[in-house]
CSV table of N, CA and C in Angstrom, one decimal:
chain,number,residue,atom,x,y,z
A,15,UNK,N,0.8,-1.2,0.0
A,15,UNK,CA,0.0,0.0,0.0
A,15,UNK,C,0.9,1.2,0.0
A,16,UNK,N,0.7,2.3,-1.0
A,16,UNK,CA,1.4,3.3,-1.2
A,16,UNK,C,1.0,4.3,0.1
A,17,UNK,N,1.6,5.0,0.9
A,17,UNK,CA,1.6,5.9,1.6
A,17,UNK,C,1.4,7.3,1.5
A,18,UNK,N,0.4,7.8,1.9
A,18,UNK,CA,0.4,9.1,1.7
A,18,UNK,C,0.7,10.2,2.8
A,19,UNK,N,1.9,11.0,2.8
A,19,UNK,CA,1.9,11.7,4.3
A,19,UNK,C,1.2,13.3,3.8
A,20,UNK,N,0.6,13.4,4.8
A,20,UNK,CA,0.2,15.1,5.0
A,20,UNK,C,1.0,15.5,6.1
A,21,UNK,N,1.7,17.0,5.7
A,21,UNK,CA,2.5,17.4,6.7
A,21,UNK,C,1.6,19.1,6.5
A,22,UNK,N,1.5,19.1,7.8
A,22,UNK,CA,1.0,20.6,8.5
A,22,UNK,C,2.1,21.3,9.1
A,23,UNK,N,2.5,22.4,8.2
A,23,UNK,CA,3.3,23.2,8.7
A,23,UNK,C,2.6,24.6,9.3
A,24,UNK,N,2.4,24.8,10.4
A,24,UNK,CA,1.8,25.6,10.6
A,24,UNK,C,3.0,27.0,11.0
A,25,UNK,N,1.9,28.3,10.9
A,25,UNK,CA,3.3,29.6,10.7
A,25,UNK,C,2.5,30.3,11.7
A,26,UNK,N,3.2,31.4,12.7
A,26,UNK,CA,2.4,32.5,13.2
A,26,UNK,C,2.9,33.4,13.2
A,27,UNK,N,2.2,34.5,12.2
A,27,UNK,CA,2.8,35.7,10.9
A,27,UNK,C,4.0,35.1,10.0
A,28,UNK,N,5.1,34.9,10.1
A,28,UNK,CA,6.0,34.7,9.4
A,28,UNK,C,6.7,33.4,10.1
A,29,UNK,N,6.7,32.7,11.0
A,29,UNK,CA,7.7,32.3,12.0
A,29,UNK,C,6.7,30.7,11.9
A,30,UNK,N,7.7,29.7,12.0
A,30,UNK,CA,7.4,28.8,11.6
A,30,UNK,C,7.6,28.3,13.1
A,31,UNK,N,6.5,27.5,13.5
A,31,UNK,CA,6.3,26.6,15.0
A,31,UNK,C,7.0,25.6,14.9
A,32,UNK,N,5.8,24.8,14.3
A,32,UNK,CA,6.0,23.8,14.3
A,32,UNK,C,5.5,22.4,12.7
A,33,UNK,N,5.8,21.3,13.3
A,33,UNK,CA,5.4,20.5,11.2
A,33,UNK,C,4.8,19.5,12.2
A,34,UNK,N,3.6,19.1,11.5
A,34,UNK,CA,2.9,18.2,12.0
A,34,UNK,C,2.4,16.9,10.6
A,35,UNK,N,3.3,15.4,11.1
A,35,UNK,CA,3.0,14.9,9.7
A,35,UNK,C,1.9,13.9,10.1
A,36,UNK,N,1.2,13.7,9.3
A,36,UNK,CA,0.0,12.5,9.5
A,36,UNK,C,0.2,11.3,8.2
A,37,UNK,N,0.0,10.3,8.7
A,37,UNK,CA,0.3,9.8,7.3
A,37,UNK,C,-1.4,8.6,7.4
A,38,UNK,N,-1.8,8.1,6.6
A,38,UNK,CA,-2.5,7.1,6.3
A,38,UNK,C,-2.1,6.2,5.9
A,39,UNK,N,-0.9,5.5,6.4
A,39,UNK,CA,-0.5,3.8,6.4
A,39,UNK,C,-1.5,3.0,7.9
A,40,UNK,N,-1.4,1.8,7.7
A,40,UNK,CA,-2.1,1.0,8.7
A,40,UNK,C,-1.3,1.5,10.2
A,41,UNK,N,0.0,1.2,10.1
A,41,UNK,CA,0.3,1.9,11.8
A,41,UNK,C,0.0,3.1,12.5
A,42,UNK,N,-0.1,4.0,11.5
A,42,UNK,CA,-1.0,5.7,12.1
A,42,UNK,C,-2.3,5.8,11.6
A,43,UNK,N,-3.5,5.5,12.2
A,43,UNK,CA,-4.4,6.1,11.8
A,43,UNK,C,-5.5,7.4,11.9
A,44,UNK,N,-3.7,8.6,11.9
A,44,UNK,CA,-4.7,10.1,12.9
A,44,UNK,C,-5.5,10.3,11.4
A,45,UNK,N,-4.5,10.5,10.2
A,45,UNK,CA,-5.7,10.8,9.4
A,45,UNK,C,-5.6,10.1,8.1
A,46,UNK,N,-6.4,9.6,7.5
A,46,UNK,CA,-6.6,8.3,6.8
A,46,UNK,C,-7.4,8.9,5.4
A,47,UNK,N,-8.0,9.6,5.7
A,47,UNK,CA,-9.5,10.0,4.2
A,47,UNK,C,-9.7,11.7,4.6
A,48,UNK,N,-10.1,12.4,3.8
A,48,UNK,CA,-10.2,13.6,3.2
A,48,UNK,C,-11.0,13.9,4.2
A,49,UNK,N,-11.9,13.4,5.1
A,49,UNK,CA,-13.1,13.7,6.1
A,49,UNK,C,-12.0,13.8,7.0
A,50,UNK,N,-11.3,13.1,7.7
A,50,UNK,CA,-10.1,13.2,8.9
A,50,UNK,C,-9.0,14.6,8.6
A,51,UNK,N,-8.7,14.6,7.3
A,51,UNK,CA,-8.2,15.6,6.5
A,51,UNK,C,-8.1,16.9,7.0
A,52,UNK,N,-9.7,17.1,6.6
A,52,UNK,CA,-10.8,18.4,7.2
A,52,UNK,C,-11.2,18.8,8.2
A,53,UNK,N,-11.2,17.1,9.3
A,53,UNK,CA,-11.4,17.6,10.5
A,53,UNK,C,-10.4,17.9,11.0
A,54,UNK,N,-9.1,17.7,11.3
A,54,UNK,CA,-7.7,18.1,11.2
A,54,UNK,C,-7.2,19.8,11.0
A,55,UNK,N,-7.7,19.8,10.5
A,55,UNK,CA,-8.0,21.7,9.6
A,55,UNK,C,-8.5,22.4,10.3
A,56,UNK,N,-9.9,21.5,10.8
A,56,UNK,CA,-11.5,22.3,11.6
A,56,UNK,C,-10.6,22.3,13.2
A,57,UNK,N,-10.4,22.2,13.5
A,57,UNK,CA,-9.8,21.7,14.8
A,57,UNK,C,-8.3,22.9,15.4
A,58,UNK,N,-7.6,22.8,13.9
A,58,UNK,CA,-6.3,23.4,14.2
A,58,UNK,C,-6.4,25.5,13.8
A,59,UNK,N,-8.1,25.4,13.1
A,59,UNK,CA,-8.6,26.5,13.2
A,59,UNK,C,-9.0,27.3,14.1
A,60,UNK,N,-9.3,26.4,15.3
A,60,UNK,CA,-9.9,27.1,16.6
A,60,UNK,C,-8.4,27.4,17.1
A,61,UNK,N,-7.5,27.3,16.9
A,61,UNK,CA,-6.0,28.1,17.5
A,61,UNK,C,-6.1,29.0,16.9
A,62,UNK,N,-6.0,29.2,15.8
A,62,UNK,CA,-6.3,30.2,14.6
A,62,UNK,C,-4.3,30.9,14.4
A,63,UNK,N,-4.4,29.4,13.7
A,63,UNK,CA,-3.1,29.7,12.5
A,63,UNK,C,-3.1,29.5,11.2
A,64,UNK,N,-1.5,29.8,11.0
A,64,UNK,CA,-2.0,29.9,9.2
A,64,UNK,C,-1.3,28.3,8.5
A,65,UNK,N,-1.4,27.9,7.6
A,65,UNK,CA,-1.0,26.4,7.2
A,65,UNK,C,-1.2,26.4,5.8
A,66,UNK,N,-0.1,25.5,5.2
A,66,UNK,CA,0.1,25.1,4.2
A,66,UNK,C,-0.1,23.6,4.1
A,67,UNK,N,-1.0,22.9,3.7
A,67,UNK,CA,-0.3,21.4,3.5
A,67,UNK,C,0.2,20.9,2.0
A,68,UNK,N,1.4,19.9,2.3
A,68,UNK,CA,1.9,19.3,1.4
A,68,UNK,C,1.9,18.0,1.2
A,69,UNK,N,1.5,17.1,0.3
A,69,UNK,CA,1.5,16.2,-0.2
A,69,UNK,C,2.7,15.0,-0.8
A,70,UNK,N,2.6,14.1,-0.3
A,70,UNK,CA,4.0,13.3,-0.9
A,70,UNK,C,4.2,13.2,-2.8
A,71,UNK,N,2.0,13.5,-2.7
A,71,UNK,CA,2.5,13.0,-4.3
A,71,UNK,C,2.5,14.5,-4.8
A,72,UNK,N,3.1,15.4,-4.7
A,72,UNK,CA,3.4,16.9,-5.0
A,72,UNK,C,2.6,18.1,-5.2
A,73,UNK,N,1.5,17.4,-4.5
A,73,UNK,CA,0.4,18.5,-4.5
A,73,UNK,C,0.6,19.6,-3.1
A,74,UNK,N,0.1,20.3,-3.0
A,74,UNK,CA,0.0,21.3,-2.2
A,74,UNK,C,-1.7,22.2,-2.4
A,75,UNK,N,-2.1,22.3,-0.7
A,75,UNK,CA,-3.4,23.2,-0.5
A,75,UNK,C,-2.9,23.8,0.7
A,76,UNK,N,-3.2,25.4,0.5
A,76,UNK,CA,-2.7,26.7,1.0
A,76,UNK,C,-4.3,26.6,2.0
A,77,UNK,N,-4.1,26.5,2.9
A,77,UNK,CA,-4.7,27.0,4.1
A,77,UNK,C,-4.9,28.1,4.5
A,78,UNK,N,-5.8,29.3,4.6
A,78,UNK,CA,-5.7,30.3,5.3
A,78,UNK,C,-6.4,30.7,6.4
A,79,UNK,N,-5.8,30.4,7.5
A,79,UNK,CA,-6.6,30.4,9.3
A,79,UNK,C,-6.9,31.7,9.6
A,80,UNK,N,-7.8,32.0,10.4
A,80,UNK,CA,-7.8,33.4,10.9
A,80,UNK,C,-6.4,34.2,11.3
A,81,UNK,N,-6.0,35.6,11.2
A,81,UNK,CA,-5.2,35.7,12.0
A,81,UNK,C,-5.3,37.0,12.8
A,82,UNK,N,-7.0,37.0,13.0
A,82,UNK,CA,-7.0,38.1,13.8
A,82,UNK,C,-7.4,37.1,15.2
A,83,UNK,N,-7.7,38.2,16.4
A,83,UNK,CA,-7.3,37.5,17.7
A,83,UNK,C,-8.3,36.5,18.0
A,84,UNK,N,-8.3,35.3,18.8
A,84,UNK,CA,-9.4,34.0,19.0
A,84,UNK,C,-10.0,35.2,20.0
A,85,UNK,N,-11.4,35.1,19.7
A,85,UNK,CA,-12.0,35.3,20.8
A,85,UNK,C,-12.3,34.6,22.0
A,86,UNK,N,-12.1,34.5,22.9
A,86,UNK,CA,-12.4,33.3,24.3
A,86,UNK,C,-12.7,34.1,25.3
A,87,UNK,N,-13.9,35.0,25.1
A,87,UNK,CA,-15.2,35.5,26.2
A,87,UNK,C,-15.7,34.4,26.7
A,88,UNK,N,-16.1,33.2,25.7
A,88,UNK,CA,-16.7,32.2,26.2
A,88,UNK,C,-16.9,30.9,26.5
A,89,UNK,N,-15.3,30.7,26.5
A,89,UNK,CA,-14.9,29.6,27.1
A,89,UNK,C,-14.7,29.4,28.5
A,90,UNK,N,-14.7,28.4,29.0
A,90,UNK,CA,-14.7,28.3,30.7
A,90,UNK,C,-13.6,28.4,30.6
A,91,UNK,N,-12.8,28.3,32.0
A,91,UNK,CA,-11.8,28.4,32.3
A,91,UNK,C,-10.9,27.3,32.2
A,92,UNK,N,-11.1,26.0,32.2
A,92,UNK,CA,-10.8,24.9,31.8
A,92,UNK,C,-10.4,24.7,30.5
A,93,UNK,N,-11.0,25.7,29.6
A,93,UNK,CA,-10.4,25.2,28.5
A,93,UNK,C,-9.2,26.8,27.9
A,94,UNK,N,-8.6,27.5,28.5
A,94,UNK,CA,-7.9,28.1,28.5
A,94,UNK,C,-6.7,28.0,28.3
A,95,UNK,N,-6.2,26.6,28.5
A,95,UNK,CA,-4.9,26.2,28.3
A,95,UNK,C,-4.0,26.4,26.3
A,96,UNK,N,-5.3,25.5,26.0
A,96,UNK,CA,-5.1,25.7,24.8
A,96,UNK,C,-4.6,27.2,24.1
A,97,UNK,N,-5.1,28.2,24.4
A,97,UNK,CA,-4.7,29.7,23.9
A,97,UNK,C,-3.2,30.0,24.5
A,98,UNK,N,-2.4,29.4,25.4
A,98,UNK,CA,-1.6,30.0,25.4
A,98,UNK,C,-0.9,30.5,24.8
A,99,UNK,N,-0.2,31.9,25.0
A,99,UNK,CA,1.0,32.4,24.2
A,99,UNK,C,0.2,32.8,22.9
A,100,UNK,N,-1.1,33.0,22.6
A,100,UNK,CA,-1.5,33.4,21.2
A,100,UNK,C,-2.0,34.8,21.5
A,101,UNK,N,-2.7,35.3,20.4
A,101,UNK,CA,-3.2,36.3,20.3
A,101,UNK,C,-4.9,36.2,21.0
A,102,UNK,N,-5.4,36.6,21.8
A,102,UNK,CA,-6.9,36.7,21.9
A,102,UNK,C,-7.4,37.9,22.5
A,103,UNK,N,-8.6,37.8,22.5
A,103,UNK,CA,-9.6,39.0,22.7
A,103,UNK,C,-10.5,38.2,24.1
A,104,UNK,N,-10.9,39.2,24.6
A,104,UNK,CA,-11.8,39.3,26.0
A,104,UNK,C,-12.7,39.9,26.4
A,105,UNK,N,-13.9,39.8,26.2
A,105,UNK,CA,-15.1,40.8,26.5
A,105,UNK,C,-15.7,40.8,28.0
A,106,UNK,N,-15.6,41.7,28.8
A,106,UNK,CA,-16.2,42.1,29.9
A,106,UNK,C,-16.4,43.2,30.7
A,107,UNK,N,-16.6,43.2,32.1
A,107,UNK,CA,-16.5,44.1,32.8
A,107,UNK,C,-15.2,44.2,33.5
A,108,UNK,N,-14.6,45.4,33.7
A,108,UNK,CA,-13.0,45.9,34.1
A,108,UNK,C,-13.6,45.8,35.5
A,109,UNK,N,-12.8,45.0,36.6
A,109,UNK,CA,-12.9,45.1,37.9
A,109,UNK,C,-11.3,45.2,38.6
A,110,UNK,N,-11.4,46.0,39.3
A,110,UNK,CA,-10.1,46.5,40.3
A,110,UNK,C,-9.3,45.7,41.1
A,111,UNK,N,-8.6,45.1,41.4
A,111,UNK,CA,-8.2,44.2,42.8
A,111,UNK,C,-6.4,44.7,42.9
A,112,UNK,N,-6.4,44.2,44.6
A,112,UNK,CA,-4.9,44.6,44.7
A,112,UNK,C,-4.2,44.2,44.3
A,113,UNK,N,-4.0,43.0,43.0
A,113,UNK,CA,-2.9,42.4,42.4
A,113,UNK,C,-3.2,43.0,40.7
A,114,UNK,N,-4.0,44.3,40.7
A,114,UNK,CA,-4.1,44.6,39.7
A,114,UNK,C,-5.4,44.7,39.0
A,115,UNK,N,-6.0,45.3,37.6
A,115,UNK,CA,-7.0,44.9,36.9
A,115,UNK,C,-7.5,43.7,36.6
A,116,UNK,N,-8.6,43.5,36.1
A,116,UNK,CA,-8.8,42.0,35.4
A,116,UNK,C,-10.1,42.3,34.6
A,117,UNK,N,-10.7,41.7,34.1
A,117,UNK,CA,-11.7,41.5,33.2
A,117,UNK,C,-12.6,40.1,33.5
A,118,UNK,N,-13.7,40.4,33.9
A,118,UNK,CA,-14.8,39.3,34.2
A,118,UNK,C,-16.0,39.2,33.1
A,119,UNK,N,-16.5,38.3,32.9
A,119,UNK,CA,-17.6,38.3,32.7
A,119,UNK,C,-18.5,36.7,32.9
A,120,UNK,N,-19.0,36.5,32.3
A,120,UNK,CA,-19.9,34.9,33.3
A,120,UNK,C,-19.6,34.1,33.2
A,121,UNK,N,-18.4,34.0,32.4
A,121,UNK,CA,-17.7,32.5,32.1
A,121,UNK,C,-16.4,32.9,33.3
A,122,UNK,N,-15.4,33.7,33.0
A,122,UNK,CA,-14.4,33.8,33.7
A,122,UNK,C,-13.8,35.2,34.0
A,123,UNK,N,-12.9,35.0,34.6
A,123,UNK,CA,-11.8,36.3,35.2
A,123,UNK,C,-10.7,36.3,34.7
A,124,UNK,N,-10.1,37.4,34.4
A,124,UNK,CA,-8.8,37.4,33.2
A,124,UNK,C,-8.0,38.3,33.7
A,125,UNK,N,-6.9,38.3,34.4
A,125,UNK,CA,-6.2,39.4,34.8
A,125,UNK,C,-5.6,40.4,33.2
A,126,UNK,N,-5.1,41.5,33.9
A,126,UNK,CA,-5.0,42.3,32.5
A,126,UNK,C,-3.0,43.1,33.2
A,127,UNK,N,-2.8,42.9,32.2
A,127,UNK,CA,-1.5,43.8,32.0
A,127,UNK,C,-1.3,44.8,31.5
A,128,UNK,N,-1.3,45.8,32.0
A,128,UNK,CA,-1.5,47.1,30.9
A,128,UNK,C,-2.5,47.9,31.6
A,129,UNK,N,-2.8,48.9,30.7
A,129,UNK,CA,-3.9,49.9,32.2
A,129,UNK,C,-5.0,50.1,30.9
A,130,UNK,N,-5.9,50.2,31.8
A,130,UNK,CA,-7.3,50.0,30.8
A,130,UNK,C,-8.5,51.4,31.6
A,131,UNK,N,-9.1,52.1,30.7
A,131,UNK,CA,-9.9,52.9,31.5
A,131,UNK,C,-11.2,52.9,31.6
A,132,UNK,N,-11.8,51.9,30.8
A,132,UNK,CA,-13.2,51.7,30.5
A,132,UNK,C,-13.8,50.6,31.2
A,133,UNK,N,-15.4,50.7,31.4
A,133,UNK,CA,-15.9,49.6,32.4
A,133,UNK,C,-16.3,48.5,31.7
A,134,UNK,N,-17.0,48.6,30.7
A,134,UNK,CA,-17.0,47.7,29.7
A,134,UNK,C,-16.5,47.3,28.7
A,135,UNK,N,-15.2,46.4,28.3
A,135,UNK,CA,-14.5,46.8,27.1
A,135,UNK,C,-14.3,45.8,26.7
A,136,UNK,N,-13.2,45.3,25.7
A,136,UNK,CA,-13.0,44.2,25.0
A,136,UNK,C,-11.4,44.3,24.7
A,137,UNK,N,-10.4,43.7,25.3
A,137,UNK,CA,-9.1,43.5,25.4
A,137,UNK,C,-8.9,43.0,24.4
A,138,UNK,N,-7.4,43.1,23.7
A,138,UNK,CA,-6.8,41.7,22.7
A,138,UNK,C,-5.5,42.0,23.3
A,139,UNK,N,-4.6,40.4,23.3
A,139,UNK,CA,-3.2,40.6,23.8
A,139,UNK,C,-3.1,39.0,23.9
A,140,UNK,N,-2.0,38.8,24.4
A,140,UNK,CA,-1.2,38.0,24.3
A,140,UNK,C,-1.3,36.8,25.6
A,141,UNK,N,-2.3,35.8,25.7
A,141,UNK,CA,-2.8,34.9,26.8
A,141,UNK,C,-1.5,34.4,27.9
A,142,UNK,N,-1.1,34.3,28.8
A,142,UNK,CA,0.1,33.8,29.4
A,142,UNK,C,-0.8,33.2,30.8
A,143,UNK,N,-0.4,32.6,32.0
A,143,UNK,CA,-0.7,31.9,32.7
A,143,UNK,C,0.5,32.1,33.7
A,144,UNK,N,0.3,32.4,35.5
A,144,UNK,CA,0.8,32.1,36.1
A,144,UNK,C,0.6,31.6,37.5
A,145,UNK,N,1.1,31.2,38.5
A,145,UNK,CA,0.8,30.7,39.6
A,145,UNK,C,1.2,31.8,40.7
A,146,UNK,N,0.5,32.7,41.0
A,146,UNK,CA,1.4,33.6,41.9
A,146,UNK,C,0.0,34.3,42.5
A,147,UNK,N,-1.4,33.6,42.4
A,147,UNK,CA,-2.3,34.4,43.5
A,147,UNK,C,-1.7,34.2,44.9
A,148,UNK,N,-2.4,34.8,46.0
A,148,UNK,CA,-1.7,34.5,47.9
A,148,UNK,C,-3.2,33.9,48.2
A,149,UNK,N,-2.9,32.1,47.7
A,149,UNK,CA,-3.8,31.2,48.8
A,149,UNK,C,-3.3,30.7,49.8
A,150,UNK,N,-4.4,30.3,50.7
A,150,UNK,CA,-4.0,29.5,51.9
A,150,UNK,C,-4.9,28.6,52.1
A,151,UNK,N,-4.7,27.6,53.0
A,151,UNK,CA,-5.9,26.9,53.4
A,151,UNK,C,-6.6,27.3,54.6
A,152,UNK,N,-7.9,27.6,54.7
A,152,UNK,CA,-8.5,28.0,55.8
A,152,UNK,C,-8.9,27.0,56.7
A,153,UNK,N,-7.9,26.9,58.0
A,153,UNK,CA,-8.5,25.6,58.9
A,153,UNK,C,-9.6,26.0,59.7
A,154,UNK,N,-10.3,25.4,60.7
A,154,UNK,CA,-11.5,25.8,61.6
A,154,UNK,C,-11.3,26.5,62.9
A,155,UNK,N,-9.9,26.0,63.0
A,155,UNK,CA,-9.3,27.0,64.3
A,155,UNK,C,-8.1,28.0,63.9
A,156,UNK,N,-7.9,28.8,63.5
A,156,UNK,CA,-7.5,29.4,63.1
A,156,UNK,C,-7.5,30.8,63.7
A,157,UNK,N,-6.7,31.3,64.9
A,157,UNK,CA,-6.7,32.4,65.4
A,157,UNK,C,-6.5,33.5,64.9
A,158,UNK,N,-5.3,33.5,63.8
A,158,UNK,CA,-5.0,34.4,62.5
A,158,UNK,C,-5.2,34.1,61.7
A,159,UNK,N,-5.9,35.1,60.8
A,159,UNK,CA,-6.1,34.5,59.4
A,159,UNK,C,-4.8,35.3,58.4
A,160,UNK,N,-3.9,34.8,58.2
A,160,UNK,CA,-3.0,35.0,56.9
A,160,UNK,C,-3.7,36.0,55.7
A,161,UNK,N,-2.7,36.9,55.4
A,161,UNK,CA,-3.7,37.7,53.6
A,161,UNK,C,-3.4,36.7,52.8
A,162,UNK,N,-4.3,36.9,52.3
A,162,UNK,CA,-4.4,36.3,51.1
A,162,UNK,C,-6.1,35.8,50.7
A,163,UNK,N,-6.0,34.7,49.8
A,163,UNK,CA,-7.4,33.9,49.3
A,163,UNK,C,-7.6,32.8,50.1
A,164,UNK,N,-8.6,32.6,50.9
A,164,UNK,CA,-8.7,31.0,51.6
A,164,UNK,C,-9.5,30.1,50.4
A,165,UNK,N,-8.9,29.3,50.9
A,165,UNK,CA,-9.0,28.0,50.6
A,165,UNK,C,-9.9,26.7,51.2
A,166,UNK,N,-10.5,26.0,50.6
A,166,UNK,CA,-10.9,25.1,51.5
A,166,UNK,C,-10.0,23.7,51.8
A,167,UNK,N,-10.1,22.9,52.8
A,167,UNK,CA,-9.1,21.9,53.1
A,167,UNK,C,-9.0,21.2,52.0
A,168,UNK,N,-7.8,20.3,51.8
A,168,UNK,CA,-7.9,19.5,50.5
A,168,UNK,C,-7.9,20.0,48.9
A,169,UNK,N,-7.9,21.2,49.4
A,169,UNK,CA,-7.6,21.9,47.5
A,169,UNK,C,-6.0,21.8,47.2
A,170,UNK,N,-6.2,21.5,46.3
A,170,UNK,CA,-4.8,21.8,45.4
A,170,UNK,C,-4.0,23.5,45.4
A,171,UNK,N,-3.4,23.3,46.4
A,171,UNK,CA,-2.7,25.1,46.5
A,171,UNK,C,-2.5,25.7,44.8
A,172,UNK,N,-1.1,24.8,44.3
A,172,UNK,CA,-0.8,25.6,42.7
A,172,UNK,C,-1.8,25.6,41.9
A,173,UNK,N,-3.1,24.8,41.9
A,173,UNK,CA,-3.9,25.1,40.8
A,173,UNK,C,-5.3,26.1,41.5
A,174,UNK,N,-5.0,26.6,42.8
A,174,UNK,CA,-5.8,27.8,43.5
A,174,UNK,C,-4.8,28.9,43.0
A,175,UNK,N,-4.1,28.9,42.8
A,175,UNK,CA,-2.9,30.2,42.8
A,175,UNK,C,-2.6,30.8,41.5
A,176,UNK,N,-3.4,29.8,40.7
A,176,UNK,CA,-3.5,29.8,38.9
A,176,UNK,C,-4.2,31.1,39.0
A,177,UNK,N,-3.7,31.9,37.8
A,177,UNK,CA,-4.5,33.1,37.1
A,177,UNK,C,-4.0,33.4,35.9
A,178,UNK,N,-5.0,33.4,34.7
A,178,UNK,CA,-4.7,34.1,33.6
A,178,UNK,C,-4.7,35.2,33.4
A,179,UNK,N,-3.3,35.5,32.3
A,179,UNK,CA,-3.5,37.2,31.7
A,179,UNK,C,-3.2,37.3,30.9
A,180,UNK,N,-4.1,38.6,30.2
A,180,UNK,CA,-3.4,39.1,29.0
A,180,UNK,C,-2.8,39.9,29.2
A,181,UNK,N,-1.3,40.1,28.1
A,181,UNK,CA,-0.8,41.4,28.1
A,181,UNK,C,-0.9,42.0,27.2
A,182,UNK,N,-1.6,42.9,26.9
A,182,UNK,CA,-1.7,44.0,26.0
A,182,UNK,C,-0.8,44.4,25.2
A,183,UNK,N,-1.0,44.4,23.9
A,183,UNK,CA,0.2,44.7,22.8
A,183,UNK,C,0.3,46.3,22.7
């Protein structure tokens, strides 16, 4: 059986990431038929890059992904990971706290880098992720309470301490 690879080179503006090859022989079956093909495409669109694929038997199809910013107002926060380091946009309300601005709205909270003057706005910048809120665990006896965020027993401290931000270009 002749082999056919698809390689996804994907680019963000000029700068080349990374190559992603798929082939349709019996031992890989990521993508096999023109339907797997497409979903492949549909899938690598919600990052929103640009792609060329090439063909072993010397074809080539020019891909063109969004390249303005993913919107993710409305994703939960669980699925956040995926946008790292890209370009996105954020629609909410600007709220104040001592570690700085952020941007809320019913899905999530988005710390913000940069100074912003409006109550209702719509950010785009650059997604990053760090661990540096001040939680604690709140016990029942507890004479002092520590600053910071409490916590309830048994939480995972580093993934309480998680916050996303954008930085503004």
């Amino acid at each position: 059986m002749k082999t056919k690879h698809v390689y996804f080179t994907i680019f963000t503006h000029t700068l080349i990431i990374m190559t992603i090859v798929f082939s349709s022989c019996k031992e890989q079956q990521t993508v096999k038929t023109p339907e797997k093909q497409k979903e492949a495409v549909d899938n690598l669109k919600e990052v929103g890059v640009s792609m060329k694929m090439y063909f072993n038997d010397q074809t080539t199809s020019d891909v063109l992904l969004p390249k303005e910013a993913t919107d993710i107002s409305k994703l939960d926060r669980k699925n956040l990971d995926m946008y790292l380091n890209q370009k996105v946009s954020f629609s909410g309300t600007i709220e104040r706290w001592k570690l700085g601005n952020a941007i809320s709205n019913s899905t999530s909270t988005i710390w913000i880098e940069g100074e912003i003057n409006f109550e209702d706005i719509k950010v785009t910048g650059t997604l990053i992720k760090k661990y540096d809120l001040p939680v604690f665990i709140m016990e029942k006896d507890m004479k002092a309470v520590p600053a910071g965020i409490p916590v309830e027993p048994g939480t995972d401290l580093k993934e309480a301490s998680k916050r996303y931000i954008i930085i503004i270009e």
